[in-house]
mmCIF file of C-alpha atoms (C1' of nucleotides) in Angstrom:
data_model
loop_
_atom_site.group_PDB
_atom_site.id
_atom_site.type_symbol
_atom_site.label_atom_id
_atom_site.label_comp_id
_atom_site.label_asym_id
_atom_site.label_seq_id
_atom_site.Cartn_x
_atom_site.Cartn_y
_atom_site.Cartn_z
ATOM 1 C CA UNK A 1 183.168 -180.984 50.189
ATOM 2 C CA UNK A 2 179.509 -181.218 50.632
ATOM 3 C CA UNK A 3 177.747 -184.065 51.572
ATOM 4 C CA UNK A 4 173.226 -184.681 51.167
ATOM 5 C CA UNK A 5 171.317 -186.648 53.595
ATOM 6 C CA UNK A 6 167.444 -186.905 52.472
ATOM 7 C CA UNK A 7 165.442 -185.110 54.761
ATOM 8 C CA UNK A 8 162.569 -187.924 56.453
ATOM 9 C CA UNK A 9 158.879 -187.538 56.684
ATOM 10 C CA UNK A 10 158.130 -185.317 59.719
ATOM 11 C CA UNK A 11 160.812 -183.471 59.993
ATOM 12 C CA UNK A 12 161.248 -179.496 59.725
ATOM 13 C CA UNK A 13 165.008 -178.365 59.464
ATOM 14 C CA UNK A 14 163.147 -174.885 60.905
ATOM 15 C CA UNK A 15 162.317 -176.597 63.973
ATOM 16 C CA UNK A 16 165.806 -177.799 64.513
ATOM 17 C CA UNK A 17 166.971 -174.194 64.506
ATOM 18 C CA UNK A 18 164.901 -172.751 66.915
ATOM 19 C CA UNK A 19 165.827 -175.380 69.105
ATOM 20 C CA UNK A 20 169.580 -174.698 68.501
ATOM 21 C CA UNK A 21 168.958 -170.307 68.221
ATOM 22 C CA UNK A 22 166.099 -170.048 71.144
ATOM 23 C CA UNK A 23 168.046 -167.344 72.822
ATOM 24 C CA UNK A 24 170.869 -168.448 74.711
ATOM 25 C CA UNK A 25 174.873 -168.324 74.771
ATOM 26 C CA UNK A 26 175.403 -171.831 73.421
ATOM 27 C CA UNK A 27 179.532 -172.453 73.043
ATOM 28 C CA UNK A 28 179.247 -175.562 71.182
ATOM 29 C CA UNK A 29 177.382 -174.514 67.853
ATOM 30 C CA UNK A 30 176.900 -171.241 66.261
ATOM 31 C CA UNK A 31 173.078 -170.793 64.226
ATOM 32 C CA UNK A 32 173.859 -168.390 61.023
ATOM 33 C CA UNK A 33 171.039 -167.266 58.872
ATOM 34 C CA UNK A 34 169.090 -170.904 57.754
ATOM 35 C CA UNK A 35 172.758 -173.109 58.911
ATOM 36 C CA UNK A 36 174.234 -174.570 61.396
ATOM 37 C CA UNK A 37 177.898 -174.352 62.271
ATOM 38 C CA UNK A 38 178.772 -177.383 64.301
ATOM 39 C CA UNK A 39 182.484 -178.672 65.755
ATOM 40 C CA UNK A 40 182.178 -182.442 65.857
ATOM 41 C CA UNK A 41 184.777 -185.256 66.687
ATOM 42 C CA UNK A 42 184.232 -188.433 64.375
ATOM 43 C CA UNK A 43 186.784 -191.018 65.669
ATOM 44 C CA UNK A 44 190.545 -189.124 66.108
ATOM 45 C CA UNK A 45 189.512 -186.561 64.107
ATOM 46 C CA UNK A 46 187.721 -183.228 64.386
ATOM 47 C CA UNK A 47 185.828 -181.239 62.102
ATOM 48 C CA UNK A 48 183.959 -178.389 61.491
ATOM 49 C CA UNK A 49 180.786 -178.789 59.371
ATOM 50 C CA UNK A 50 177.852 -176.373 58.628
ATOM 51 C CA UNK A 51 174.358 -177.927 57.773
ATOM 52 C CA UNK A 52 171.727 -176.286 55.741
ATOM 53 C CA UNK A 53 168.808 -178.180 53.758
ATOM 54 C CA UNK A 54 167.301 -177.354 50.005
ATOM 55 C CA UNK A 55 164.280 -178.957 49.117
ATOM 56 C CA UNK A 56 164.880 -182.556 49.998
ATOM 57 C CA UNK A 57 167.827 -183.185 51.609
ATOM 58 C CA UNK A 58 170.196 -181.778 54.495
ATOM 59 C CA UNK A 59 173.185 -179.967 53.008
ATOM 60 C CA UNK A 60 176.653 -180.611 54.925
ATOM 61 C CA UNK A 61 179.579 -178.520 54.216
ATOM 62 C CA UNK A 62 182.566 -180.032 55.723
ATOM 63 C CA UNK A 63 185.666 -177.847 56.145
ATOM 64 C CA UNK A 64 189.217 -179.805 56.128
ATOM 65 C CA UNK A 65 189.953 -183.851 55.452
ATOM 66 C CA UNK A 66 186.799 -185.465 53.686
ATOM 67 C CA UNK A 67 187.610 -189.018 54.502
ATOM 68 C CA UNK A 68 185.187 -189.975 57.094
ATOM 69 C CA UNK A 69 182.116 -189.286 54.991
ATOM 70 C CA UNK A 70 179.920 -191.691 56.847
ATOM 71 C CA UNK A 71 181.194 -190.870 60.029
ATOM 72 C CA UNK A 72 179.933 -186.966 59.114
ATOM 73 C CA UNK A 73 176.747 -188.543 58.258
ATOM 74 C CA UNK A 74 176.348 -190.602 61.436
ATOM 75 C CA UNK A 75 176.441 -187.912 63.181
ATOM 76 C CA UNK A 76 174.384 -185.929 61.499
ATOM 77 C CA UNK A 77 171.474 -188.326 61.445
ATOM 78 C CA UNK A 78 171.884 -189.313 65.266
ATOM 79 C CA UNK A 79 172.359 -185.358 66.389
ATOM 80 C CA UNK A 80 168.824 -184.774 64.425
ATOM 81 C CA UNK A 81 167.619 -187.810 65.049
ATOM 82 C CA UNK A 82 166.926 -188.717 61.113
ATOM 83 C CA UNK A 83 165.916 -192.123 61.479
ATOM 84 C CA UNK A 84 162.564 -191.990 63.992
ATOM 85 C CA UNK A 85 159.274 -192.462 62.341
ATOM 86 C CA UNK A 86 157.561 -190.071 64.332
ATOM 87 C CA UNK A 87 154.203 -190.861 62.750
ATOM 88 C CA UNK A 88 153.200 -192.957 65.742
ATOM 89 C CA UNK A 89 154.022 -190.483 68.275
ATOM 90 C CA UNK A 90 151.804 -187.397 66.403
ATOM 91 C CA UNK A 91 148.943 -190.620 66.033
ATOM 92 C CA UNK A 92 148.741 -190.825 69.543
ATOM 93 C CA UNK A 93 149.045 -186.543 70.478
ATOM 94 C CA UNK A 94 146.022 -186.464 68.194
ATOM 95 C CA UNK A 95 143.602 -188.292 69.901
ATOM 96 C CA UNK A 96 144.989 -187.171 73.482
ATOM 97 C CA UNK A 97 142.807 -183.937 73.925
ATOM 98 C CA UNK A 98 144.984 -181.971 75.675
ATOM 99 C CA UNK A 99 147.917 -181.762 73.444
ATOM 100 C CA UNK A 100 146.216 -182.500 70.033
ATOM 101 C CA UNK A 101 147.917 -179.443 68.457
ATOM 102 C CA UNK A 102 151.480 -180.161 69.308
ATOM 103 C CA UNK A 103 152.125 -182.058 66.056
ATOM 104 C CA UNK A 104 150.769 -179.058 63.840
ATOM 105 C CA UNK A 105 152.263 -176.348 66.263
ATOM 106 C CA UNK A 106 155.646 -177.949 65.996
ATOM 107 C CA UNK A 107 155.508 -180.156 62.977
ATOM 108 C CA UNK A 108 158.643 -181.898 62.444
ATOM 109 C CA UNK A 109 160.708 -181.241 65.842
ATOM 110 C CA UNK A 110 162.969 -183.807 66.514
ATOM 111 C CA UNK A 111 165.476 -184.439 69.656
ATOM 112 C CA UNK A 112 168.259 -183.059 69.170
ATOM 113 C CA UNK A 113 170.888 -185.473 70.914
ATOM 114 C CA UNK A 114 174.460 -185.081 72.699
ATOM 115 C CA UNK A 115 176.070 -188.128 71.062
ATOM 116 C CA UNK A 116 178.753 -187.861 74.190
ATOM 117 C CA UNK A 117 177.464 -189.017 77.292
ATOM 118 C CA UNK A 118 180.103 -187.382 79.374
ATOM 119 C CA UNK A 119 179.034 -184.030 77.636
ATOM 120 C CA UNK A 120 175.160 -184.286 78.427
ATOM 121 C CA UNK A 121 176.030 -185.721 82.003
ATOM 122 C CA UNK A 122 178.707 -182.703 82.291
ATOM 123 C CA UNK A 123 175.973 -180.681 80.839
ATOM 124 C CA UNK A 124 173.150 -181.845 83.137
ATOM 125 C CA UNK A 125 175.435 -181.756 86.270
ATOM 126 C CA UNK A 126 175.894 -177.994 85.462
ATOM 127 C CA UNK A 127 172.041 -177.147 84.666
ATOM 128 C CA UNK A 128 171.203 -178.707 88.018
ATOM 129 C CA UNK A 129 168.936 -176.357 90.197
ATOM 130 C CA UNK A 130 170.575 -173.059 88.342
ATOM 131 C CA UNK A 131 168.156 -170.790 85.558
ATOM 132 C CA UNK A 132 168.918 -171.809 82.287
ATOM 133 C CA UNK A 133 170.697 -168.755 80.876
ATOM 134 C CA UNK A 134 173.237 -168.812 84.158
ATOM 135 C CA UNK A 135 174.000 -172.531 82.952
ATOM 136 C CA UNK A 136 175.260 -171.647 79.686
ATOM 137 C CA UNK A 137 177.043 -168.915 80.768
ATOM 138 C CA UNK A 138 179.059 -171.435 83.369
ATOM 139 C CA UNK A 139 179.195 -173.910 80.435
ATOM 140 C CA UNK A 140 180.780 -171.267 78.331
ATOM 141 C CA UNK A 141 183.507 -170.035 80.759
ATOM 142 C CA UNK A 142 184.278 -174.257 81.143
ATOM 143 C CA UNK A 143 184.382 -174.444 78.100
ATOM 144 C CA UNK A 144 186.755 -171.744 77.316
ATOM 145 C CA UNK A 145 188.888 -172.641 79.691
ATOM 146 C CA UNK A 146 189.682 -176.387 79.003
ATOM 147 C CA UNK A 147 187.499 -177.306 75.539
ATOM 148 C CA UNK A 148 189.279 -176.634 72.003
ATOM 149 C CA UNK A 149 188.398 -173.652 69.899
ATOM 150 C CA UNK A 150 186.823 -174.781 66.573
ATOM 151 C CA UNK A 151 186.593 -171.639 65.398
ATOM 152 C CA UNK A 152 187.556 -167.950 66.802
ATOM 153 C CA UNK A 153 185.275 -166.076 64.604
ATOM 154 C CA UNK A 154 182.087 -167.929 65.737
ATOM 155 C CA UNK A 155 183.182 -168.303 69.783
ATOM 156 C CA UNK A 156 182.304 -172.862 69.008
ATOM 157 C CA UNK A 157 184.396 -175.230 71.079
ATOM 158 C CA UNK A 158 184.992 -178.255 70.966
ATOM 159 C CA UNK A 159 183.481 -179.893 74.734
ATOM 160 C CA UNK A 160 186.407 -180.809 77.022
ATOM 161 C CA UNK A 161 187.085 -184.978 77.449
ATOM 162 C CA UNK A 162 187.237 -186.453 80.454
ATOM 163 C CA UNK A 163 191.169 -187.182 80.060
ATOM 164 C CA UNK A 164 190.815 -183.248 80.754
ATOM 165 C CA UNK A 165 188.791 -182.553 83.617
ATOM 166 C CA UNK A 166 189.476 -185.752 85.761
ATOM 167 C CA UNK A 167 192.778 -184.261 86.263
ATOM 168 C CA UNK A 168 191.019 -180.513 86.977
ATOM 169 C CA UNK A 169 190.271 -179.696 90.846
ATOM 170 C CA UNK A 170 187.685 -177.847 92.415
ATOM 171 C CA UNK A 171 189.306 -174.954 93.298
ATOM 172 C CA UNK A 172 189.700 -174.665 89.334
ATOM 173 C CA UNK A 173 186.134 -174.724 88.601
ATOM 174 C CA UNK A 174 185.348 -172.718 91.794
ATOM 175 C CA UNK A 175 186.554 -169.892 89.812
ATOM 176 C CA UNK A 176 184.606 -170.838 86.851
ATOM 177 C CA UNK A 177 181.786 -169.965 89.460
ATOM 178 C CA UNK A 178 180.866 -173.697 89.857
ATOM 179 C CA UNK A 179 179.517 -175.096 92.833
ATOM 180 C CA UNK A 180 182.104 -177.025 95.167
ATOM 181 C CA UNK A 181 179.361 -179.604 94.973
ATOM 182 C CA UNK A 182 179.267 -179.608 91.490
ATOM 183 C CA UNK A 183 182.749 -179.129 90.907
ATOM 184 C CA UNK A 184 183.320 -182.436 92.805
ATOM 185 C CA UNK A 185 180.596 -184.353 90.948
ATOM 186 C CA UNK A 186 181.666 -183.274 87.430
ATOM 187 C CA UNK A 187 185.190 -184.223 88.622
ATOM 188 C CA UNK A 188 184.451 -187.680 90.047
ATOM 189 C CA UNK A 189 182.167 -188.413 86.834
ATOM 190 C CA UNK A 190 185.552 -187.519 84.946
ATOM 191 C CA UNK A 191 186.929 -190.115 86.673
ATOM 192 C CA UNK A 192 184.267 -192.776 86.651
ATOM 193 C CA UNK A 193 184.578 -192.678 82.816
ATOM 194 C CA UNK A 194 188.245 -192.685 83.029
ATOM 195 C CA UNK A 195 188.341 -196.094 85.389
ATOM 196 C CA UNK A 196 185.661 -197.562 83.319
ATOM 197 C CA UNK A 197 182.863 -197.123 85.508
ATOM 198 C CA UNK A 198 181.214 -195.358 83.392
ATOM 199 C CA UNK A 199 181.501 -196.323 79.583
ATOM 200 C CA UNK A 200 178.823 -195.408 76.681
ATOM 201 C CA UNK A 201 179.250 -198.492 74.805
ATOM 202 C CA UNK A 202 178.529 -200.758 77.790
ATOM 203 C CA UNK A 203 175.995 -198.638 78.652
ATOM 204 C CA UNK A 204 174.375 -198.353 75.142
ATOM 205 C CA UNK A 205 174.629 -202.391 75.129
ATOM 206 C CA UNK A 206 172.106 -202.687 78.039
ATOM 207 C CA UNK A 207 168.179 -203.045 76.620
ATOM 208 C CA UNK A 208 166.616 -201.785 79.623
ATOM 209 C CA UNK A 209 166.516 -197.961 80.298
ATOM 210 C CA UNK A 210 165.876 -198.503 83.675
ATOM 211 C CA UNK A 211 169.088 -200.822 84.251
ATOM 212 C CA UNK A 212 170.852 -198.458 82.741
ATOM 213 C CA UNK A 213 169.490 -195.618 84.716
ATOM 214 C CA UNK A 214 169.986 -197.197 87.575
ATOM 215 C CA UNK A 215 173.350 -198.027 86.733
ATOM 216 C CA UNK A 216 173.675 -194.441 86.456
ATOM 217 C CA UNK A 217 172.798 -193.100 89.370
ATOM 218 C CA UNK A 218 175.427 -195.437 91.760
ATOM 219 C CA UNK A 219 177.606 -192.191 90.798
ATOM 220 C CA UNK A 220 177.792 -189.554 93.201
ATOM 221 C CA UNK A 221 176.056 -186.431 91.201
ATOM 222 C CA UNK A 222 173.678 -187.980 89.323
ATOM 223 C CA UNK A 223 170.382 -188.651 90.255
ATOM 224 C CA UNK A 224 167.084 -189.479 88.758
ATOM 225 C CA UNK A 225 166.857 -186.352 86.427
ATOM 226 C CA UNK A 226 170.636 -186.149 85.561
ATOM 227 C CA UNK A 227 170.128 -189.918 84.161
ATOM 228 C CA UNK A 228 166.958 -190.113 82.315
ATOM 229 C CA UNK A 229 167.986 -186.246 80.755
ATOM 230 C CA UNK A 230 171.272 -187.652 79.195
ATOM 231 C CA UNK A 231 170.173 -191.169 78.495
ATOM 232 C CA UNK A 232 167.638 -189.091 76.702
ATOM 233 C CA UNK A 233 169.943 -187.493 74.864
ATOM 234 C CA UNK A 234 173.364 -189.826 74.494
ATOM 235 C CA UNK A 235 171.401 -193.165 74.048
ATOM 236 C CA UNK A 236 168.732 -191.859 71.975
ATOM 237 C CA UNK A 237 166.456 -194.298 74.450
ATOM 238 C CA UNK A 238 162.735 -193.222 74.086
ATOM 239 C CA UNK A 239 161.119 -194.385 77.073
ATOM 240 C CA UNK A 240 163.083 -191.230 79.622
ATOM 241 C CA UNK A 241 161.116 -189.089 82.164
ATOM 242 C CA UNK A 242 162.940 -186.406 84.120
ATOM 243 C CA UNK A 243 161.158 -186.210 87.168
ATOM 244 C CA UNK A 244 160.809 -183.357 89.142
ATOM 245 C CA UNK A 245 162.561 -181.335 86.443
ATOM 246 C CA UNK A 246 160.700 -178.167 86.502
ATOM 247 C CA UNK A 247 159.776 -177.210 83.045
ATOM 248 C CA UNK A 248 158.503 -180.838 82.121
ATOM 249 C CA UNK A 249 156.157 -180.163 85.703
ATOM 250 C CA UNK A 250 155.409 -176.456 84.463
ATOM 251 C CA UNK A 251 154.312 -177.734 81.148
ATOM 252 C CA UNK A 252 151.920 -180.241 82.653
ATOM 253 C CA UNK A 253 150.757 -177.989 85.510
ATOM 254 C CA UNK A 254 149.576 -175.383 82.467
ATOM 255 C CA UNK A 255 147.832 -178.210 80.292
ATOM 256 C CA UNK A 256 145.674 -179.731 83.307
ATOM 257 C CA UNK A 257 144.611 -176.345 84.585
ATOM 258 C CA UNK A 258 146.634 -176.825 88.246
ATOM 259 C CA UNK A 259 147.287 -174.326 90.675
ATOM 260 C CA UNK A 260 150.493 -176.270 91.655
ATOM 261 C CA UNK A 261 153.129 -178.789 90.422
ATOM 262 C CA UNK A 262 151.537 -181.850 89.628
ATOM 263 C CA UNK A 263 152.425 -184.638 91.932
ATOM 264 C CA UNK A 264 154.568 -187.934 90.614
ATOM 265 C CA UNK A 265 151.249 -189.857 90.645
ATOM 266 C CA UNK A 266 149.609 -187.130 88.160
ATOM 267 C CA UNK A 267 152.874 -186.718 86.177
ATOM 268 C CA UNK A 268 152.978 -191.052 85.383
ATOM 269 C CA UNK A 269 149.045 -190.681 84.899
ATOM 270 C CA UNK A 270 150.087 -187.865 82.213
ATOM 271 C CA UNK A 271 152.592 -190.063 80.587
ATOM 272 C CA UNK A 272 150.725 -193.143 80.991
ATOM 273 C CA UNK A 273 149.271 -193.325 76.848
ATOM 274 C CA UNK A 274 152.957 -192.270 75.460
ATOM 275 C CA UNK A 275 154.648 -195.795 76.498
ATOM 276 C CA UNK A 276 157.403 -195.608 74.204
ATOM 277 C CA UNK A 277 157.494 -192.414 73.740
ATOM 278 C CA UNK A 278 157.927 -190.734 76.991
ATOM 279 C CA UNK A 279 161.134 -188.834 76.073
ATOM 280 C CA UNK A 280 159.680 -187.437 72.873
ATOM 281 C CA UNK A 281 156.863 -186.038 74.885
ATOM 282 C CA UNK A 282 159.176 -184.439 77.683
ATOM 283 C CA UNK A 283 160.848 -182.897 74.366
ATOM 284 C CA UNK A 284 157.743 -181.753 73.527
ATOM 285 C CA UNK A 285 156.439 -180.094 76.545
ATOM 286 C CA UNK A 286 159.803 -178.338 77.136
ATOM 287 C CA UNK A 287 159.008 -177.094 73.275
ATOM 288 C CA UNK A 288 155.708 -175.874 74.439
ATOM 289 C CA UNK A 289 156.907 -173.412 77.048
ATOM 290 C CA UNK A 290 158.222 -171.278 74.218
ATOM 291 C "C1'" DG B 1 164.234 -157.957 97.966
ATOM 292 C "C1'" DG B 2 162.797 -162.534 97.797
ATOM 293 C "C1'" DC B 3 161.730 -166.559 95.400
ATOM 294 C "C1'" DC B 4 163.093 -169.979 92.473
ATOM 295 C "C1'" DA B 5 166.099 -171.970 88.736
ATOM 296 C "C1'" DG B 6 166.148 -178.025 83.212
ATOM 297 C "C1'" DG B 7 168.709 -181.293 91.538
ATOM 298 C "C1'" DA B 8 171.280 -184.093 94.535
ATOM 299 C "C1'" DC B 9 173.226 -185.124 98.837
ATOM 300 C "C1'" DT B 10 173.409 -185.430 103.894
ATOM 301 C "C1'" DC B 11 171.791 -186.203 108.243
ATOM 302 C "C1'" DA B 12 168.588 -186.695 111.710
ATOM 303 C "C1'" DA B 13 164.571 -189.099 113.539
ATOM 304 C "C1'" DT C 1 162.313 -193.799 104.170
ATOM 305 C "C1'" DT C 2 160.806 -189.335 104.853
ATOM 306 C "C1'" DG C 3 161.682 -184.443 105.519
ATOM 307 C "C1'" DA C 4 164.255 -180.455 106.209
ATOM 308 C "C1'" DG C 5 168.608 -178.250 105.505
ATOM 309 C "C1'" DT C 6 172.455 -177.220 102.387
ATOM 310 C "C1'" DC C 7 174.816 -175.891 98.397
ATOM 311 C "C1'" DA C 8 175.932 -171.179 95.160
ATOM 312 C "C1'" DT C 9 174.651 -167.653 92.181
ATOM 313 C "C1'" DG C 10 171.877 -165.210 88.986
ATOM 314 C "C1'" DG C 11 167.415 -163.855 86.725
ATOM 315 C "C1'" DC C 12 163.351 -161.752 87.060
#
DNA sequence: GGCCAGGACTCAA
DNA sequence: TTGAGTCATGGC
């Protein structure tokens, strides 16, 4: 079956799969020619879709039981991010100076979300203070071990719950060449979603970032930069700074000329016009380094 | 070979 | 509450 979802003002499907084919070992989608394979749960049920666009609209292919149209589409529109009117965002990058040519250099990028928040905190516990390309490797071999092959020809997986890896020790991800320190925070974050501690909907309920950021980081793993990046990314919140995160620091160390990392003062000054947008920016600068 | 990676925690003062 | 030390391993 194939299902169309019109593509919305600023927004370049080409953009999208850079983002998802900028050179590394990603497990959980699989970038082939102009599509994008992608295993996705929608309720019970998994699927395996593969997204290209035409003219107007985004193209979805869906492989296997067709009923849960909408809940294809929902997830297509919140992984791309379909419904943001970015015109207000580019309005203000044009009259900023520095970064005026972001919204012709990268016309139509869009954040491209983690709808699970137990993925992007899983994810963002792993990417902690390791080079990129060593994180996906580690996210591959977890997710090899205890995730669900989507399909064998294209190496996807499906990510693992936490029913899985609360039960996992660290001894198990030790050999996955985790961290005992992360192995115990990915474990006890398992957990925290299995007791309740942690749950998205509550979460998503909350109407200020920073409560919910906060609420975030009374788990052992994640700090300020663990929160704020999957927020980003599972909430779809727009007001998220990762601080300290080093490419976000890079970025603004390049555009203001600095010999050095820019210090927290510098970084709010830097964000200070983009109220509302802050996490769109950080997406932004992160694109930039490319 | 050494510094630093899409950090966070611990412990001392 | 601030700062240095620690964790682990790979990329460059």
């Amino acid at each position: 079956m194939r299902l169309h979802l019109p593509k919305p003002p600023n927004f370049n499907f080409k953009q999208i799969v850079w983002f998802l084919d900028r050179g590394y070992d990603d497990c959980l989608h699989k970038v082939e020619g102009n599509s994008v394979w992608k295993p996705i749960k929608t309720g019970n049920r998994k699927n395996l879709i593969r997204i290209e666009e035409n003219h107007s609209d985004l193209v979805i292919h869906v492989n296997g039981p067709t009923d849960q149209r909408n809940d294809i589409l929902n997830y297509v529109n919140t992984w791309f991010d379909l419904d943001r009117d970015l015109s207000g965002f580019y309005a203000i990058l044009r009259k900023s100076g520095s970064l005026e040519s972001l919204p012709d250099s990268f016309y139509g990028f869009r954040i491209i979300a983690i709808p699970d928040l137990f993925e992007s905190l899983a994810w963002s516990i792993i990417g902690q203070q390791i080079n990129l390309r060593f994180a996906y490797r580690i996210k591959r071999a977890f997710v090899e071990s205890y995730g669900e092959p989507a399909d064998d020809d294209l190496g996807i997986y499906h990510f693992p719950g936490f029913e899985v890896v609360r039960d996992l020790s660290v001894t198990e991800l030790r050999e996955l060449q985790f961290s005992s320190r992360k192995a115990e925070y990915l474990i006890g974050i398992a957990r925290s979603f299995s007791n309740g501690s942690i749950a998205q909907e509550r979460l998503a309920d909350m109407t200020d970032t920073a409560e919910v950021i906060d609420e975030l980081c009374k788990t052992r793993g994640i700090g300020e930069w663990t929160a704020n990046y999957a927020v980003m990314k599972s909430l779809g919140r727009m007001d998220c700074i990762p601080w300290g995160d080093t490419g976000m620091l890079e970025a603004i160390r390049k555009m203001r000329g600095l010999d050095r990392k820019p210090t927290r003062e510098e970084v709010q000054a830097f964000y200070k016009p983009f109220k509302g947008w802050e996490s769109y920016l950080t997406f932004y600068l992160w694109r930039s380094l490319y």
